[in-house]
Amino acid sequence: MSLRLFNSLSRQVEPFVPMTPGQVRMYVCGMTIYDLCHVGHARMMMAFDVVQRWLRASGLQVTYVRNITDIDDKIIRRAVERGITIRQLTEEMAAAMHEDIAALGIEPPTHEPRATEYVPQMLSLISRLEARGLAYRAPSGDVNYAVRKFEGYGKLSGKSLDQLRAGERVAVDDGKQDPMDFVLWKAAKPEEPADAKYDSEYGAGRPGWHIECSAMSCSLLGEQFDIHGGGLDLQFPHHENEIAQSEGATGKRFVNYWLHNGFVNVDNEKMSKSLGNFFTIREVLKQYDGETIRFFMLRTHYRSPFNYSDAGLDDARSGLRRLYTALDAAGEVAAVEVDWNEPQAARFKAAMDEDFNTPIALSVLFDLAAELNRSSSPAVAQQLKALGGVLGLLQQQPKAYLQGGAMAAGLDAATIEGLIARRAEAKKARDFAGADRIRDELAAQGVVLKDGPQGTTWVKA
């Protein structure tokens, strides 16, 4: 294959070689569902949606697993605050997540396991670690992982144990043998609700956060698989701990390629609830359509920091409209398979094969749109639409996209068409001032008229 990936484990770009020719097994750490998804979550899921789309476009059979964490301290607290069960909360939040990310064109994974469905597998993995001397029972009832007993801890983050534990102190009552040790099984507390507790040989409790991903990924993809992904914030300690757990239990290399997407900033500042610059996907969708948000995110390479701003979204909307405007002028565009030998398609492929370089791939779309505006070639229009589709773009009817949102200004299509007809009558009666007045009134409400040989059409400004 010509595909090359930046591997966080080796800290360099490497040729991608699947373990099984023609097949890819990929796991991505998904959502902890106690609240609505925010822009940072969207950025992560978008990054790996593009990864799985390009792997499939490259002719590979992909098994894509993205988990849901549905048992966690924050989930328990939120359910108690609202006076509902954990299951009621997680079902509500999972449904909201699915609705929000579908609006962004993010495809569902092959499997979407929930942590609560894999508690037996987690307990089995903990038992294996205990048998190998890598896990120990604390006086508190917790079961912890003995980090210093795993040779190679820190290889993903690139730091030694002494560097990682700088500034750490062992809490007097947490029962850890070392401050770097982490919990595999959390003993239940008396005040916790019954649906937060699971029976085990270690007593009632629930799994720690890190163990769930090791258990779910190995259960669905095997003890060794091709790609593991997630946000850069998960590289340490979550992914480092997954390696320690999985390789500690199996004695095998866990994952060949580790991929991490960059952080999200808002107007060049780190996104944070405390700074008041925190936006849910649902809030942003009130102002911008899902495809515009998708296009906006794809303009930044997945590993680079992503800067969210209204100005950036406005610019992205204008750019996407330029592509749709070119397609609209071309008329009906038939769906075709991409000819990867064609020069522009080859440029697109070269960009995506170099660690999923979507900004360069998008530049190919703009070059095709410019060529389409010059030539009105049906073949160019077909190629533009087909390559856009690889990225989850340009699959709406151009007219419908360009006219979308007019109702937000208090207009509907019938009203606009009626005003266009009145304007045509005014022009026919040589009442050009009246015709101009109708055009200006529509423009003031965000509707732009376009006169052509076939009559007058309109688009949203």
PDB file of N, CA and C in Angstrom, residues 136 144-149 174-183 241:
ATOM      1  N   TYR A 136      -2.621  -5.916  42.161  1.00  0.00           N
ATOM      2  CA  TYR A 136      -2.657  -6.261  43.579  1.00  0.00           C
ATOM      3  C   TYR A 136      -3.914  -5.658  44.218  1.00  0.00           C
ATOM      4  N   ASN A 144      -5.423  -2.562  42.018  1.00  0.00           N
ATOM      5  CA  ASN A 144      -4.571  -1.619  41.301  1.00  0.00           C
ATOM      6  C   ASN A 144      -3.575  -2.322  40.393  1.00  0.00           C
ATOM      7  N   TYR A 145      -3.117  -1.596  39.391  1.00  0.00           N
ATOM      8  CA  TYR A 145      -2.074  -2.090  38.485  1.00  0.00           C
ATOM      9  C   TYR A 145      -0.722  -1.609  39.006  1.00  0.00           C
ATOM     10  N   ALA A 146       0.231  -2.526  39.109  1.00  0.00           N
ATOM     11  CA  ALA A 146       1.574  -2.198  39.591  1.00  0.00           C
ATOM     12  C   ALA A 146       2.431  -1.746  38.417  1.00  0.00           C
ATOM     13  N   VAL A 147       2.454  -0.451  38.173  1.00  0.00           N
ATOM     14  CA  VAL A 147       3.075   0.099  36.970  1.00  0.00           C
ATOM     15  C   VAL A 147       4.552  -0.262  36.867  1.00  0.00           C
ATOM     16  N   ARG A 148       5.299  -0.210  37.962  1.00  0.00           N
ATOM     17  CA  ARG A 148       6.744  -0.442  37.892  1.00  0.00           C
ATOM     18  C   ARG A 148       7.094  -1.886  37.554  1.00  0.00           C
ATOM     19  N   LYS A 149       6.126  -2.773  37.633  1.00  0.00           N
ATOM     20  CA  LYS A 149       6.398  -4.166  37.279  1.00  0.00           C
ATOM     21  C   LYS A 149       6.228  -4.443  35.789  1.00  0.00           C
ATOM     22  N   ASP A 174      -5.004   5.885  49.972  1.00  0.00           N
ATOM     23  CA  ASP A 174      -5.503   5.302  48.729  1.00  0.00           C
ATOM     24  C   ASP A 174      -5.015   3.876  48.498  1.00  0.00           C
ATOM     25  N   GLY A 175      -4.102   3.402  49.345  1.00  0.00           N
ATOM     26  CA  GLY A 175      -3.685   2.019  49.257  1.00  0.00           C
ATOM     27  C   GLY A 175      -2.773   1.692  48.101  1.00  0.00           C
ATOM     28  N   LYS A 176      -2.263   2.680  47.390  1.00  0.00           N
ATOM     29  CA  LYS A 176      -1.373   2.421  46.261  1.00  0.00           C
ATOM     30  C   LYS A 176       0.048   2.178  46.759  1.00  0.00           C
ATOM     31  N   GLN A 177       0.725   1.260  46.093  1.00  0.00           N
ATOM     32  CA  GLN A 177       2.120   0.988  46.421  1.00  0.00           C
ATOM     33  C   GLN A 177       3.047   2.012  45.777  1.00  0.00           C
ATOM     34  N   ASP A 178       2.544   2.676  44.743  1.00  0.00           N
ATOM     35  CA  ASP A 178       3.329   3.664  44.004  1.00  0.00           C
ATOM     36  C   ASP A 178       2.351   4.704  43.458  1.00  0.00           C
ATOM     37  N   PRO A 179       2.716   5.991  43.430  1.00  0.00           N
ATOM     38  CA  PRO A 179       1.764   6.999  42.944  1.00  0.00           C
ATOM     39  C   PRO A 179       1.366   6.816  41.491  1.00  0.00           C
ATOM     40  N   MET A 180       2.174   6.125  40.693  1.00  0.00           N
ATOM     41  CA  MET A 180       1.843   5.909  39.290  1.00  0.00           C
ATOM     42  C   MET A 180       0.871   4.752  39.088  1.00  0.00           C
ATOM     43  N   ASP A 181       0.668   3.925  40.096  1.00  0.00           N
ATOM     44  CA  ASP A 181      -0.276   2.816  39.967  1.00  0.00           C
ATOM     45  C   ASP A 181      -1.676   3.357  39.705  1.00  0.00           C
ATOM     46  N   PHE A 182      -2.460   2.595  38.976  1.00  0.00           N
ATOM     47  CA  PHE A 182      -3.815   3.044  38.651  1.00  0.00           C
ATOM     48  C   PHE A 182      -4.824   1.941  38.937  1.00  0.00           C
ATOM     49  N   VAL A 183      -6.066   2.343  39.118  1.00  0.00           N
ATOM     50  CA  VAL A 183      -7.093   1.413  39.567  1.00  0.00           C
ATOM     51  C   VAL A 183      -7.660   0.605  38.409  1.00  0.00           C
ATOM     52  N   ASN A 241      -1.798   3.336  29.715  1.00  0.00           N
ATOM     53  CA  ASN A 241      -2.280   2.303  30.631  1.00  0.00           C
ATOM     54  C   ASN A 241      -2.919   1.137  29.884  1.00  0.00           C
TER      55      ASN A 241
END
